[in-house]
XYZ file of C-alpha atoms in Angstrom:
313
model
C 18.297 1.095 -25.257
C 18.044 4.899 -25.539
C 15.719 4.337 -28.311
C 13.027 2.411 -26.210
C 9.925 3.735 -25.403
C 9.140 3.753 -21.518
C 5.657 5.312 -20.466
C 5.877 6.744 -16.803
C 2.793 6.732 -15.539
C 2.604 9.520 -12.983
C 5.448 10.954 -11.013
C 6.964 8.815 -8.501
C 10.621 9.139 -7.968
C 12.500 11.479 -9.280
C 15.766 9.292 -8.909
C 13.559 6.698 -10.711
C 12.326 9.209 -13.167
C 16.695 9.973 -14.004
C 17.318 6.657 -14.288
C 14.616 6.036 -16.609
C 15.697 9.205 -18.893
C 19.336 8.154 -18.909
C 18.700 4.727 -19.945
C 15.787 4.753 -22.119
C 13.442 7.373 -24.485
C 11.142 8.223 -21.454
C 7.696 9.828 -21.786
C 6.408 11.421 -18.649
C 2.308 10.694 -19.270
C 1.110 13.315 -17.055
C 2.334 15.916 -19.292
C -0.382 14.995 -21.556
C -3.611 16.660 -21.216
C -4.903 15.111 -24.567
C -4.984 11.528 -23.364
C -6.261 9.877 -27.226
C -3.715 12.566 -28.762
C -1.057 11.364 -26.871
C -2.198 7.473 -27.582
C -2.315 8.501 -31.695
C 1.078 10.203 -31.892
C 3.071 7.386 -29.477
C 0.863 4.419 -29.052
C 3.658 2.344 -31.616
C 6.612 3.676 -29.725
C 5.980 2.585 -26.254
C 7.256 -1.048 -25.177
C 7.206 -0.521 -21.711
C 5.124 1.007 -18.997
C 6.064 1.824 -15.287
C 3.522 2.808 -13.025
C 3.239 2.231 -9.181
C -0.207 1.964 -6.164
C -1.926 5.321 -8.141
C -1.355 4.536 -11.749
C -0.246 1.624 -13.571
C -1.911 -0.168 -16.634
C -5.659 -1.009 -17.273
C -7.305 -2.826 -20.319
C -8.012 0.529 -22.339
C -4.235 1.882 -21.956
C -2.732 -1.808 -22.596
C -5.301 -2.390 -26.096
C -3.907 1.337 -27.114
C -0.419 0.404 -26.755
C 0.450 -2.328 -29.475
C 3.547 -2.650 -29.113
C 3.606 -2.847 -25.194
C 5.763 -5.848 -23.791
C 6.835 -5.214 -20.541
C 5.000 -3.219 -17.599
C 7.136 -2.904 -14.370
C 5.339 -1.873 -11.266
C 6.945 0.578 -8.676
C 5.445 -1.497 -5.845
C 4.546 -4.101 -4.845
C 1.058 -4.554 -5.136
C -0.475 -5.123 -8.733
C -4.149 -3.352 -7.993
C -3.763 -1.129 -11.029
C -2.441 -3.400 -13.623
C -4.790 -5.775 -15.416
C -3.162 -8.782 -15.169
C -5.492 -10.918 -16.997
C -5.402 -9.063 -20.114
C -1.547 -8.902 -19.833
C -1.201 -12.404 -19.278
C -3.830 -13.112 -22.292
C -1.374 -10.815 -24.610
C 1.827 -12.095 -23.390
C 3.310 -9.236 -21.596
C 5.691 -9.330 -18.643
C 4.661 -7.851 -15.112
C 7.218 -6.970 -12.401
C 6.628 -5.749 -8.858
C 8.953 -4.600 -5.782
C 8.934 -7.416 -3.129
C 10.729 -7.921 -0.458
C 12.767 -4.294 -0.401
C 9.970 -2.154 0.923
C 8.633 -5.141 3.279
C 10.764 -3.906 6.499
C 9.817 -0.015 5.787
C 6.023 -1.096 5.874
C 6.180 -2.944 8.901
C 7.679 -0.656 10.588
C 5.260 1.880 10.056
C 2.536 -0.349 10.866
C 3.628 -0.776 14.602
C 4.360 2.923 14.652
C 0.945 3.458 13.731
C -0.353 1.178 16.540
C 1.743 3.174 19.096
C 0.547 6.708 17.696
C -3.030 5.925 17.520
C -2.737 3.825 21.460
C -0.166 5.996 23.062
C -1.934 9.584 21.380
C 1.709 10.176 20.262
C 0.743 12.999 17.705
C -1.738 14.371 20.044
C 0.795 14.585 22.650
C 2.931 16.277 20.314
C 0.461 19.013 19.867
C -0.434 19.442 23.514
C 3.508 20.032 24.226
C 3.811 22.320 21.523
C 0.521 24.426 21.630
C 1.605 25.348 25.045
C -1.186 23.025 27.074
C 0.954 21.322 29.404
C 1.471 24.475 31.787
C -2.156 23.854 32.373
C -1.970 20.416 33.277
C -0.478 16.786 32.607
C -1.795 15.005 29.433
C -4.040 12.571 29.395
C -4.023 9.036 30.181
C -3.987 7.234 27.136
C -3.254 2.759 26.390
C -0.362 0.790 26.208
C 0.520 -1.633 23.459
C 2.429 -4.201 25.232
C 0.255 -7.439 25.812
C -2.703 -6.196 23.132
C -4.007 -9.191 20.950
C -2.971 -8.183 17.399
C -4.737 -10.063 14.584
C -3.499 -9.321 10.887
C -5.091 -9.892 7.724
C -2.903 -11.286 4.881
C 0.192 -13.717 6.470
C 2.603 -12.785 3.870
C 6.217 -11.173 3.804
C 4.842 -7.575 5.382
C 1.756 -9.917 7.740
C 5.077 -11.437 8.982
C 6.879 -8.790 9.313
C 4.317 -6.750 11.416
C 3.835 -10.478 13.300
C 7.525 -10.724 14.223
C 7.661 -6.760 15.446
C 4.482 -6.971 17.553
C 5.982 -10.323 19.247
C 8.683 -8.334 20.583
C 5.735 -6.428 22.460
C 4.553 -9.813 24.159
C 1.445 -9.391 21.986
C -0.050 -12.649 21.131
C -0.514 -13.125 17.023
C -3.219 -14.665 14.963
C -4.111 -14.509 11.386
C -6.482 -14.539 8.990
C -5.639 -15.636 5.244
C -7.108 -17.947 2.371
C -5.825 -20.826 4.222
C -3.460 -21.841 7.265
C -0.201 -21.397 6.654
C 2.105 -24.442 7.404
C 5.424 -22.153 8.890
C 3.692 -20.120 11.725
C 2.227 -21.340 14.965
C 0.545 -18.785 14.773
C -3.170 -18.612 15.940
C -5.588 -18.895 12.403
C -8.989 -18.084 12.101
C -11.076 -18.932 9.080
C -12.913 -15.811 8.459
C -11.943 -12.106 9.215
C -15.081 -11.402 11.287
C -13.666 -14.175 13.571
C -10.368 -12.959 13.386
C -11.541 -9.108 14.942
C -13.486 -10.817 17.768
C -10.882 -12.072 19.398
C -8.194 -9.227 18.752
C -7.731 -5.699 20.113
C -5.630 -4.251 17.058
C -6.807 -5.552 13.421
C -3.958 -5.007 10.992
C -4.793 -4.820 7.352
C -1.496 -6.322 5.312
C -3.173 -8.270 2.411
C -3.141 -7.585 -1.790
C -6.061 -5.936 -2.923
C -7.757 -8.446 -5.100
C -11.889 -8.727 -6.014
C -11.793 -11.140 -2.923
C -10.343 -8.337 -0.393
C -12.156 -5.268 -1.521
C -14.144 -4.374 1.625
C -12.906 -7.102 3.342
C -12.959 -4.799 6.282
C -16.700 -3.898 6.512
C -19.187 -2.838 9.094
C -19.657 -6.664 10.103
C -15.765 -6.738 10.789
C -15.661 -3.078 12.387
C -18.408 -4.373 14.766
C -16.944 -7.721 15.894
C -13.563 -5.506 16.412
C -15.632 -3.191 18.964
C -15.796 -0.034 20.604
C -12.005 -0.341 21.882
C -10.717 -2.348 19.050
C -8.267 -0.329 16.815
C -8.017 -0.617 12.679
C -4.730 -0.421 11.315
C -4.291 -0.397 7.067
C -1.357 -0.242 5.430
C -2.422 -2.027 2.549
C -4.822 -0.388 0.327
C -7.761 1.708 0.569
C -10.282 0.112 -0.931
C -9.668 -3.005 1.475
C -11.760 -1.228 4.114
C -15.196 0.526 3.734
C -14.186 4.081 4.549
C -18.219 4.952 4.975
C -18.493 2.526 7.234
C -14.961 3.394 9.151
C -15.778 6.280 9.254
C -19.449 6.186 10.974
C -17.951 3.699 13.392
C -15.694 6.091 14.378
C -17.893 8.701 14.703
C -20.302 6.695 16.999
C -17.611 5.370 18.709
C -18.418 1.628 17.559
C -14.609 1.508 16.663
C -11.731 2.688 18.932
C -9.198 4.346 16.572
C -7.635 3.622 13.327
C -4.073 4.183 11.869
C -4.436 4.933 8.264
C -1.738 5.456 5.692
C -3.986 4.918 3.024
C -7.627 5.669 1.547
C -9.933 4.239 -0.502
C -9.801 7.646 -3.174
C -6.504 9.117 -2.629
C -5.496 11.622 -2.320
C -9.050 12.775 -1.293
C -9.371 11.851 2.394
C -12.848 12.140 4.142
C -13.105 15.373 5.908
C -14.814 14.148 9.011
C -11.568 12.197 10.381
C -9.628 14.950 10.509
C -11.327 15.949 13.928
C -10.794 12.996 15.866
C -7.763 12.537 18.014
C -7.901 8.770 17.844
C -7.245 8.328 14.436
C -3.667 9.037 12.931
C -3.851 9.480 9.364
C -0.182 9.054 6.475
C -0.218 10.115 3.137
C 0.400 6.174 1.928
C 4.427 6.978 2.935
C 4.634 3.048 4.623
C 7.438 2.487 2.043
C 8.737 6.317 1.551
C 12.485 6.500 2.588
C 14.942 7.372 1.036
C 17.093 3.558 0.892
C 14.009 1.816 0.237
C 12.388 3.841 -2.653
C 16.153 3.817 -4.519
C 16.100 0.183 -3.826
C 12.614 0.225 -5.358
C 13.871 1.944 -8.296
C 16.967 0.018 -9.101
C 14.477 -3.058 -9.559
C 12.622 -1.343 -11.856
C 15.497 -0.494 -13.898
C 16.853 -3.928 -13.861
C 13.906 -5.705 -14.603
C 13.414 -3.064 -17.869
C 16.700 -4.023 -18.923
C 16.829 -7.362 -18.260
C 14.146 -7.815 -20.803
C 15.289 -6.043 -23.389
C 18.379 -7.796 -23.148
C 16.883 -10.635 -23.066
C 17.749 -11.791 -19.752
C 15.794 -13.308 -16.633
C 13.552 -10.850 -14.890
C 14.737 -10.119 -11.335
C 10.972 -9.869 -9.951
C 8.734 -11.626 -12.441
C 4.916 -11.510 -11.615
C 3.636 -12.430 -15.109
């Protein structure tokens, strides 16, 4: 398979990145400054394309690469493929489920108890020499706060089953109530933020969810409600965030990811009730090598004509 053509689309792991260049002819796109250059001298030499939540494969880059069969995601959200026009010219799709699911949650309920406990404030305070002056303030507690997520599937449940453990009570909102929770469900996401304190973002990005956090949702969440989003950016509108914040119509946020990464708007990084991750939900060490090995085994499944282990298209 050392012959195969794999386009990388943007550094992502570098144990990933090995792999790749021990296994197959690997071409690192980023090196390329000449973009239709690069597509004229290897456009019929690439079958494969890995890219992850910052780069992956649109129309233009799959129509310049004839030969393209496979694209195998480094994540597990599909945002930056075009499925559609993969499915239309028969070419596989793989994602990362499951593996990174725990990591994610995880971080989401440690991003409730930074933002509601002032963790990395405190943190700052201790080590800035404050607390000779004085105890810290008074901040709230998690335990008991109504948690509503949006998106019920393996990381909504995930984040459900962690925040149970904190006696918080759990509803949902999602396309439709789901059968295997009890759960409480609530038909739109406006409803769902009125009657929660924390509003967890945990859904795919599709046309439906872009801005499916908006100023009507920010609003109904309130002046003590909290935003959490570790899905993607785009699902929230930052402008709107970001005014709420700043009029203190919201109550904090927990952000580990933006709507133009890596650009981050400058005027959160002033307030102390909003905790903001460089989109690091999934980034250890077990889970990203986990991550990678099932992006090397769905690459050579195919071209051994074998089952995919993750198959999306």
């Amino acid at each position: 398979m050392e012959s195969i053509g794999v386009l990388m689309a943007c550094p992502m792991s570098s144990y990933l990145e090995q792999q790749l260049d021990n296994r197959f002819n690997l071409i690192r796109y980023w090196n390329f400054s000449d973009k239709k250059q690069f597509i004229n001298d290897y456009a019929h030499s690439i079958r494969a394309v890995v890219g992850n939540a910052a780069a992956g494969a649109d129309a233009e880059l799959i129509e310049a690469l004839p030969q393209l069969e496979i694209v195998a995601s480094f994540s597990v959200g599909l945002d930056k493929i075009d499925l559609n026009k993969c499915k239309e010219k028969g070419i596989r799709v793989t994602n990362t489920p499951d593996v990174l699911t725990e990591d994610v949650a995880d971080l989401a309920i440690g991003l409730i108890l930074a933002v509601l406990r002032r963790i990395c404030e405190s943190d700052r305070y201790v080590k800035k020499g404050l607390w000779k002056a004085g105890d810290f303030a008074l901040t709230s507690k998690f335990s008991g706060k109504r948690v509503g997520i949006i998106g019920l599937g393996r990381i909504g449940l995930a984040i459900a089953k962690r925040a149970e453990a904190f006696d918080c009570p759990i509803s949902y909102y999602a396309r439709s109530e789901k059968t295997n929770t009890n759960y409480k469900y609530y038909p739109t996401v406006v409803e769902l933020a009125t009657n929660c304190e924390i509003l967890v973002v945990a859904c795919a990005l599709t046309p439906e969810t872009r801005y499916v956090v908006n100023r009507e949702v920010i609003d109904a969440l309130g002046a003590k409600g909290i935003l959490i989003n570790i899905g993607r950016g785009p699902h929230v509108d930052e402008k709107e965030m970001v005014s709420s914040l700043l009029d203190g119509r919201l109550g904090g946020a927990g952000l580990d990811v933006f709507e133009n990464e890596p650009e981050v708007p400058d005027n959160l990084f002033g307030l102390e009730n909003v905790v903001l991750l460089p989109h690091v939900a999934s980034g250890t060490e077990e889970t990203r090598e986990s991550m990678a090995d099932i992006v090397i085994g769905n690459l050579e499944a195919h071209f051994q004509n074998k089952p995919l282990l993750t198959p999306v298209v």
